[in-house]
GROMACS .gro file of C-alpha atoms in nm:
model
  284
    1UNK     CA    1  -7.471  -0.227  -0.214
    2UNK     CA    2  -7.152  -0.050  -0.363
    3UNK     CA    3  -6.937  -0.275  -0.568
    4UNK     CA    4  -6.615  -0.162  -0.714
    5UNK     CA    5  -6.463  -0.334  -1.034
    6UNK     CA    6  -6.095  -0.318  -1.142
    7UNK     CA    7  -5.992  -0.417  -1.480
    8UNK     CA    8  -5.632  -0.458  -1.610
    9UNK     CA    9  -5.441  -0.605  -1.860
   10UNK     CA   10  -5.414  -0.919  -1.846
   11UNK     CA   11  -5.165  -0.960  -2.124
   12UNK     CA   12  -4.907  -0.806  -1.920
   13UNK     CA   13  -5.049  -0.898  -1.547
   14UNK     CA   14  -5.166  -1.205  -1.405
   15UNK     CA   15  -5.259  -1.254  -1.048
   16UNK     CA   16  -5.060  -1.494  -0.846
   17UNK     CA   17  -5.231  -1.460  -0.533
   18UNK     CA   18  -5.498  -1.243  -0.424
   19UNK     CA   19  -5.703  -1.215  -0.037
   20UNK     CA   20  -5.856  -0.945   0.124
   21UNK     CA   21  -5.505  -0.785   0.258
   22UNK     CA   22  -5.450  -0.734  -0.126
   23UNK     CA   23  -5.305  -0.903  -0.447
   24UNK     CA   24  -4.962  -0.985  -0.592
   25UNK     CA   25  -4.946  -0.924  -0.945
   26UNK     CA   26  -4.684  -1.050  -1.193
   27UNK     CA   27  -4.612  -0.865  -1.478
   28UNK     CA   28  -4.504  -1.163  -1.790
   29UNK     CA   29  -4.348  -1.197  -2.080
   30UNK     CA   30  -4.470  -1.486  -2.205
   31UNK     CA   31  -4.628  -1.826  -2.103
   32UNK     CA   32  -4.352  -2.137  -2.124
   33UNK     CA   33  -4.393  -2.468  -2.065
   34UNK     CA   34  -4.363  -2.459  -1.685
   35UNK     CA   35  -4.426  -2.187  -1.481
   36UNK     CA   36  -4.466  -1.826  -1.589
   37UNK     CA   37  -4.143  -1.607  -1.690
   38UNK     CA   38  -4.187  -1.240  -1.546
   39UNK     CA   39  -4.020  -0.915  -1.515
   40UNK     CA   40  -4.117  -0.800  -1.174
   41UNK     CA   41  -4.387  -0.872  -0.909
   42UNK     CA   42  -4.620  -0.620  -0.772
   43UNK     CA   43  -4.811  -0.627  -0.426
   44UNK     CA   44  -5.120  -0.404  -0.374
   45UNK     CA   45  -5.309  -0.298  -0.122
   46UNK     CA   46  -5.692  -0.404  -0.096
   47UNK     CA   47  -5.778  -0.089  -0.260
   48UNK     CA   48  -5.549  -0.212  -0.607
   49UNK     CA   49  -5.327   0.056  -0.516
   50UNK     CA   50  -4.943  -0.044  -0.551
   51UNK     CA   51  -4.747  -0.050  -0.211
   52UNK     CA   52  -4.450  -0.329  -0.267
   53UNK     CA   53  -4.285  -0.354  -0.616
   54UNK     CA   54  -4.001  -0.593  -0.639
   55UNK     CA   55  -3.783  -0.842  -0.849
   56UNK     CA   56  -3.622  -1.198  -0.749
   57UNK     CA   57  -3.386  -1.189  -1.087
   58UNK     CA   58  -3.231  -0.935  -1.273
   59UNK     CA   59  -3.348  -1.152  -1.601
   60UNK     CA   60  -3.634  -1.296  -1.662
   61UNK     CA   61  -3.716  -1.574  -1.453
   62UNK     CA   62  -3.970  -1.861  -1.425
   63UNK     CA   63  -4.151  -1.877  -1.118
   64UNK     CA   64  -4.194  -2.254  -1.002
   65UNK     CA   65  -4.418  -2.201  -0.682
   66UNK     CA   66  -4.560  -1.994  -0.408
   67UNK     CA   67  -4.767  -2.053  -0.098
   68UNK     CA   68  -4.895  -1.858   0.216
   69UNK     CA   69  -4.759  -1.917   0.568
   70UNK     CA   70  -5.008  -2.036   0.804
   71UNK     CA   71  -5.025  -1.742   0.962
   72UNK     CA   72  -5.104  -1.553   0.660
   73UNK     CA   73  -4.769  -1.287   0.714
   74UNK     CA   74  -4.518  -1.397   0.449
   75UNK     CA   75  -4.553  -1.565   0.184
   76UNK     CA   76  -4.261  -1.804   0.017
   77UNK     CA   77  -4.200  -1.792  -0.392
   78UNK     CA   78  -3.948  -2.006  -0.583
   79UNK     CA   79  -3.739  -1.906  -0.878
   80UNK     CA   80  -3.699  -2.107  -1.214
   81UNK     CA   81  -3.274  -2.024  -1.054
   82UNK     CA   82  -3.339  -2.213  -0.778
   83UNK     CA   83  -3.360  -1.923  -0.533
   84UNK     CA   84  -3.622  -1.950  -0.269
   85UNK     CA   85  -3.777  -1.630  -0.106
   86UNK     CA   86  -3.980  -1.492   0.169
   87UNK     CA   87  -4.165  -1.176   0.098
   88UNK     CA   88  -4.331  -1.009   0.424
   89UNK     CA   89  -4.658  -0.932   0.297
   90UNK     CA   90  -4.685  -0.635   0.552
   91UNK     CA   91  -4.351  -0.416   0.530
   92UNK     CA   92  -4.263  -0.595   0.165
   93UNK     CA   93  -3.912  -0.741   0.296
   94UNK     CA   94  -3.817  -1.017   0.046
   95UNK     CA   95  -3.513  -1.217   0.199
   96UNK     CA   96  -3.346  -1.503   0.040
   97UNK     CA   97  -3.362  -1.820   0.244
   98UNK     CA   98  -3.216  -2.052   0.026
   99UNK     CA   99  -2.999  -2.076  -0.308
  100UNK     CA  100  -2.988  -2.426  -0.521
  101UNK     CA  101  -2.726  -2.518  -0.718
  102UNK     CA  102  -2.904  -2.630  -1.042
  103UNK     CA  103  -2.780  -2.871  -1.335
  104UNK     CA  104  -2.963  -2.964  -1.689
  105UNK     CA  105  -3.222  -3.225  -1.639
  106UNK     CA  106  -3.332  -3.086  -1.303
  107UNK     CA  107  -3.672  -2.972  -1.194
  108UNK     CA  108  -3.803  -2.780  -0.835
  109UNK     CA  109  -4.142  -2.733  -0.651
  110UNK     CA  110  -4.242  -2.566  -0.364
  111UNK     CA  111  -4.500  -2.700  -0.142
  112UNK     CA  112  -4.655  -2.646   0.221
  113UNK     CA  113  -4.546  -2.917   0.516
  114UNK     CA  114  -4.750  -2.829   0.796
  115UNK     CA  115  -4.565  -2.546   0.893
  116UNK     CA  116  -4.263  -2.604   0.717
  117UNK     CA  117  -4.162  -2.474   0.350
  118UNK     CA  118  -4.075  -2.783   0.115
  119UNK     CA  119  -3.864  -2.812  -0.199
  120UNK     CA  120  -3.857  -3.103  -0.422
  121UNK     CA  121  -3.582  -3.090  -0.660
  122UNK     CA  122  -3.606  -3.380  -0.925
  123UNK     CA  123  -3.295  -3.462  -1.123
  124UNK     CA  124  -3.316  -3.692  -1.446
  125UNK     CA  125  -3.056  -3.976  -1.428
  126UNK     CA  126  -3.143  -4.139  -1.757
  127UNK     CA  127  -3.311  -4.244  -2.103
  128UNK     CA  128  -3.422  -4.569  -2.018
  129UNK     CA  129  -3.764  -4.752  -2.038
  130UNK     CA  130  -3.908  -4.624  -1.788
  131UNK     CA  131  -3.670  -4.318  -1.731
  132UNK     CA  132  -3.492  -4.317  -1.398
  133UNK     CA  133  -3.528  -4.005  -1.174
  134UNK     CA  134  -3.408  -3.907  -0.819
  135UNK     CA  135  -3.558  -3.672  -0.597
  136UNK     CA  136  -3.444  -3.472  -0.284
  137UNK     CA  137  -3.657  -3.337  -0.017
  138UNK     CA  138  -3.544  -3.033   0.181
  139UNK     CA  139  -3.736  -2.810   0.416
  140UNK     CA  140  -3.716  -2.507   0.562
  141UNK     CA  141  -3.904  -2.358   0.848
  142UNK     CA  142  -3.988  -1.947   0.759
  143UNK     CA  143  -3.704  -1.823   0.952
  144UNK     CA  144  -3.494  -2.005   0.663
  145UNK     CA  145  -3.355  -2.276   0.892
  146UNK     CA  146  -3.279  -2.622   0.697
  147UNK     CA  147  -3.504  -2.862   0.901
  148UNK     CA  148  -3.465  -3.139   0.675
  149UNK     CA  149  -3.242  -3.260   0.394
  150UNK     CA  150  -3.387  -3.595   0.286
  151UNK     CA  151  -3.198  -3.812  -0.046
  152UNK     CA  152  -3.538  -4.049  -0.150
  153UNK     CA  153  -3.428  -4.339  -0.376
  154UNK     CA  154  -3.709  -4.311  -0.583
  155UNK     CA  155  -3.969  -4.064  -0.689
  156UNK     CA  156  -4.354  -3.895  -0.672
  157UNK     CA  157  -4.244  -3.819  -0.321
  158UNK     CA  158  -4.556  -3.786  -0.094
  159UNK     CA  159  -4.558  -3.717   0.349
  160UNK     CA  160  -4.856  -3.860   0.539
  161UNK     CA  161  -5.016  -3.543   0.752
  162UNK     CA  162  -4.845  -3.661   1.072
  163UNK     CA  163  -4.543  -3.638   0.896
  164UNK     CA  164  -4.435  -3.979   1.039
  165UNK     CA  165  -4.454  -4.175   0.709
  166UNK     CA  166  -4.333  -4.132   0.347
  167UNK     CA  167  -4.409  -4.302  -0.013
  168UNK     CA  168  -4.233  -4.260  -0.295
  169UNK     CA  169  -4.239  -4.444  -0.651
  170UNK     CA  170  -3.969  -4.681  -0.796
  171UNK     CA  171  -3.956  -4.969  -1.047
  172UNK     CA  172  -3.798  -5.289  -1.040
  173UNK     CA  173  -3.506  -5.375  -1.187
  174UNK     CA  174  -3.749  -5.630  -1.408
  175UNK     CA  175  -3.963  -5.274  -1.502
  176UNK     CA  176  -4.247  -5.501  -1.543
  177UNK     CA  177  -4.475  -5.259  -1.292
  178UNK     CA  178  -4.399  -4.959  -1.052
  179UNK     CA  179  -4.392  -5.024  -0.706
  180UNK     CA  180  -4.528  -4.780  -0.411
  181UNK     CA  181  -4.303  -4.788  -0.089
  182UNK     CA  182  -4.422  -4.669   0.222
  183UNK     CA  183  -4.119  -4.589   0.432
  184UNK     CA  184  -4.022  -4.417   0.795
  185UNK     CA  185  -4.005  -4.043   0.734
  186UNK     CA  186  -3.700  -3.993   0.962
  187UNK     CA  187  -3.503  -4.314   0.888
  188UNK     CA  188  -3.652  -4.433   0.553
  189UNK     CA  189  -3.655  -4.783   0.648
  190UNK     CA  190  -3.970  -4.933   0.420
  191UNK     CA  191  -4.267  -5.089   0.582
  192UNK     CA  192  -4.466  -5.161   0.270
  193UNK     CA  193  -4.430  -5.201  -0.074
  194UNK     CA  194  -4.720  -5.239  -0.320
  195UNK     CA  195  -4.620  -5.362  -0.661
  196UNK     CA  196  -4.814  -5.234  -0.961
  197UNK     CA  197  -4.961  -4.928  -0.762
  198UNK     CA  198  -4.878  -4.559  -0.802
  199UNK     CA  199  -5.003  -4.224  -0.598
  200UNK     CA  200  -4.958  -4.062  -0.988
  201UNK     CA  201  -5.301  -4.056  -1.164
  202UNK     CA  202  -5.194  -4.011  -1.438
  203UNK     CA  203  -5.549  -3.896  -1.627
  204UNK     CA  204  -5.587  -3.585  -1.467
  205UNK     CA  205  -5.274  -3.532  -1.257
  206UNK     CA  206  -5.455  -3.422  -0.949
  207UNK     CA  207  -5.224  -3.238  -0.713
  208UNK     CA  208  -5.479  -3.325  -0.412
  209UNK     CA  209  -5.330  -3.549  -0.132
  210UNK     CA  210  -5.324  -3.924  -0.105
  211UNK     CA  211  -5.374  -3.954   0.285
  212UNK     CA  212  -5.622  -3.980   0.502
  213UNK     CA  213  -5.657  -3.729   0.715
  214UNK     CA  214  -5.547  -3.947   1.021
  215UNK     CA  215  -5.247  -4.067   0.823
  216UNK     CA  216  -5.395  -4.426   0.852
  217UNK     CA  217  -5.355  -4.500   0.475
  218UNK     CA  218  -5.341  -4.351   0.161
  219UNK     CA  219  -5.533  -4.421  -0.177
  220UNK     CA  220  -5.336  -4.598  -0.468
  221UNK     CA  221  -5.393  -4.679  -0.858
  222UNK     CA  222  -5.351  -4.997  -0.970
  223UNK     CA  223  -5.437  -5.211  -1.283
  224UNK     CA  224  -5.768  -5.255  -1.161
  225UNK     CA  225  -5.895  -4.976  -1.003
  226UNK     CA  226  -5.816  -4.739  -0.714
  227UNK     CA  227  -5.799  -4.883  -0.378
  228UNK     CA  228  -5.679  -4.809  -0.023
  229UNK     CA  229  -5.357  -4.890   0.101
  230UNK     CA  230  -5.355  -4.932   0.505
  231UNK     CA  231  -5.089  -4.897   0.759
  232UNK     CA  232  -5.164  -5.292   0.832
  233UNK     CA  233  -5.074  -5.343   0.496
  234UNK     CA  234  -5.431  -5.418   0.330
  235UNK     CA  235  -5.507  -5.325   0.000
  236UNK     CA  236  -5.882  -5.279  -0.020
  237UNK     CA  237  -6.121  -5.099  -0.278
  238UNK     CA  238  -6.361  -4.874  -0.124
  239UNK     CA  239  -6.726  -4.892  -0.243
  240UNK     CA  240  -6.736  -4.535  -0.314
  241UNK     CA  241  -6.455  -4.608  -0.567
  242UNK     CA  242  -6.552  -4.919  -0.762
  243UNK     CA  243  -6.685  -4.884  -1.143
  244UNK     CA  244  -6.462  -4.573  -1.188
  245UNK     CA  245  -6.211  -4.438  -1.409
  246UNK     CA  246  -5.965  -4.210  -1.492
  247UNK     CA  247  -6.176  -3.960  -1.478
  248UNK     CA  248  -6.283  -3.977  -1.103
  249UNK     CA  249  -5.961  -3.962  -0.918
  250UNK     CA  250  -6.028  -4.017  -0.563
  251UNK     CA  251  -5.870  -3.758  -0.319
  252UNK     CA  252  -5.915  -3.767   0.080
  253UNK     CA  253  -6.040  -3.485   0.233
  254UNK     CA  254  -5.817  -3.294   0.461
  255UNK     CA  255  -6.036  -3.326   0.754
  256UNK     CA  256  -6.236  -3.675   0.733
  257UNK     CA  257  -6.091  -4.002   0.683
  258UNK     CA  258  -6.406  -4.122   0.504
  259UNK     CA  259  -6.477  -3.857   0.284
  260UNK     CA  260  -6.325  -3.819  -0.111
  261UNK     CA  261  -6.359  -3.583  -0.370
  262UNK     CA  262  -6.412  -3.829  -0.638
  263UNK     CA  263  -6.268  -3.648  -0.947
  264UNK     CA  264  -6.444  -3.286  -1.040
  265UNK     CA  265  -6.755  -3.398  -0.983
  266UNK     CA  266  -6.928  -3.545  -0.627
  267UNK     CA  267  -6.823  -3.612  -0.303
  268UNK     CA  268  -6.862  -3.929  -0.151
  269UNK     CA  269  -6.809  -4.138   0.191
  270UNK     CA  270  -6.603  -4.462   0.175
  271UNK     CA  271  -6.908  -4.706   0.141
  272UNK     CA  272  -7.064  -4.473  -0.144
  273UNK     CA  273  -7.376  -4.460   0.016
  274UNK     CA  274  -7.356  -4.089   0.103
  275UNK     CA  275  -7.278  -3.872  -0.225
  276UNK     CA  276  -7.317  -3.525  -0.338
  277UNK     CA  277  -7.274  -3.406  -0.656
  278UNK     CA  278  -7.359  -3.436  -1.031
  279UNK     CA  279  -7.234  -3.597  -1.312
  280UNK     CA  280  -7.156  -3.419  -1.667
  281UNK     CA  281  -7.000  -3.606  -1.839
  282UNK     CA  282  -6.912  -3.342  -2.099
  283UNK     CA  283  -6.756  -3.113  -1.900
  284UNK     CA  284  -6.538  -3.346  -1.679
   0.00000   0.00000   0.00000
């Protein structure tokens, strides 16, 4: 069997995405704090060969995020400006679908909603013990329509796969714990709120989701462990999860509402009695 290798420099280019239509290389400058800054992207063809060479600033610029649409033909990339784009992977039209107005102290991702495009821009209110942050949620479907513009009085925003329910993180005015709410996604009116339990695991920082898959809970950390937060408002710990720590965050699978990657190392049902996987423990 013929293989064929390609080699560049990877100094100068780093791949940002790659599948078997092609790859989108960014040429950088340098590697800050967040993101990457860049000159210019590049899209090739499956052969390596260049087809679509473009740029989203005239400076350099810090790309916060990028994503493909489901059906594979565009995919969306977000600026360090605050400029979100669309770039047709086929006839490489980039179009600007949305421009943010940004301040000092604020911060932007770009994540899939289904079928939707979401932004999270975080702004930093204050100094205080624990600092005080406020997020807004806006999406976009990939015609560049504003579907949603969402102010969330609180923070570590997170949408349960129906889309129907939404958590986000605040604290007290006591600041003795943080409290999860779990709110109405269209008219954020809360239905529970779990004192001393986050969705931020904080160890590892595991971008995974929190949901099931059937949106019927969602997995928290608390002072004593990580346990399940229901719809009926029950706040159980699963077998699967007990004994562990930071180490092992628990994330639901996308498809089964009893199956969690437990950290980077097994797989595991909700009773524990069905695991796969191996623990090193130094190489976790």
């Amino acid at each position: 069997m013929r293989q064929t290798v390609w080699q560049w420099d990877t100094e100068r280019f780093g791949v940002i995405f790659a599948d078997e239509r092609g790859v989108l290389f960014m040429e950088r400058i340098g590697e800050p704090e967040q993101g990457k800054v860049a000159r210019r992207l590049i899209w090739t063809g499956p052969d390596m060969h260049p087809m679509h060479t473009f740029s989203i600033s005239d400076d350099e610029y810090v790309l916060r995020g990028y994503f493909l649409s489901p059906e594979g033909q565009y995919l969306a990339l977000l600026s360090g400006e605050g400029k979100l784009f669309r770039l047709d992977l086929a006839t490489g039209a980039l179009d600007t679908l949305a421009t943010f107005e940004l301040s000092p102290g604020v911060t932007q991702t770009l994540e899939p909603a289904g079928e939707l495009i979401q932004v999270v821009t975080r702004t930093h209110l204050d100094d205080g013990l624990p600092p005080e942050w406020y997020e807004r949620v806006t999406r976009y479907d990939w015609d560049g329509n504003q579907v949603a513009d969402i102010a969330i009085p609180g923070d570590r925003v997170t949408f349960s796969p129906d889309g129907q329910w939404i958590t986000w993180e605040e604290w007290p005015q006591d600041w003795l714990a943080p409290m999860t709410v779990v709110a109405d996604a269209k008219t954020l009116e809360p239905r529970l709120q779990a004192l001393g339990a986050t969705t931020c695991f904080s160890r590892l920082g595991s971008a995974g989701s929190r949901w099931l898959s059937d949106s019927s809970g969602l997995v928290l950390d608390s002072g004593d462990g990580y346990h399940l937060l229901t719809l009926d408002g029950e706040l159980r710990q699963l077998p699967a999860f007990e004994g562990m720590d930071g180490r092992f965050e628990p994330v639901p699978a996308p498809d089964n509402p009893d199956l969690f990657a437990l950290g980077r190392i097994a797989v595991s049902d909700g009773a524990g009695t069905k695991r796969l996987g191996v623990t090193l423990y130094g190489f976790v």
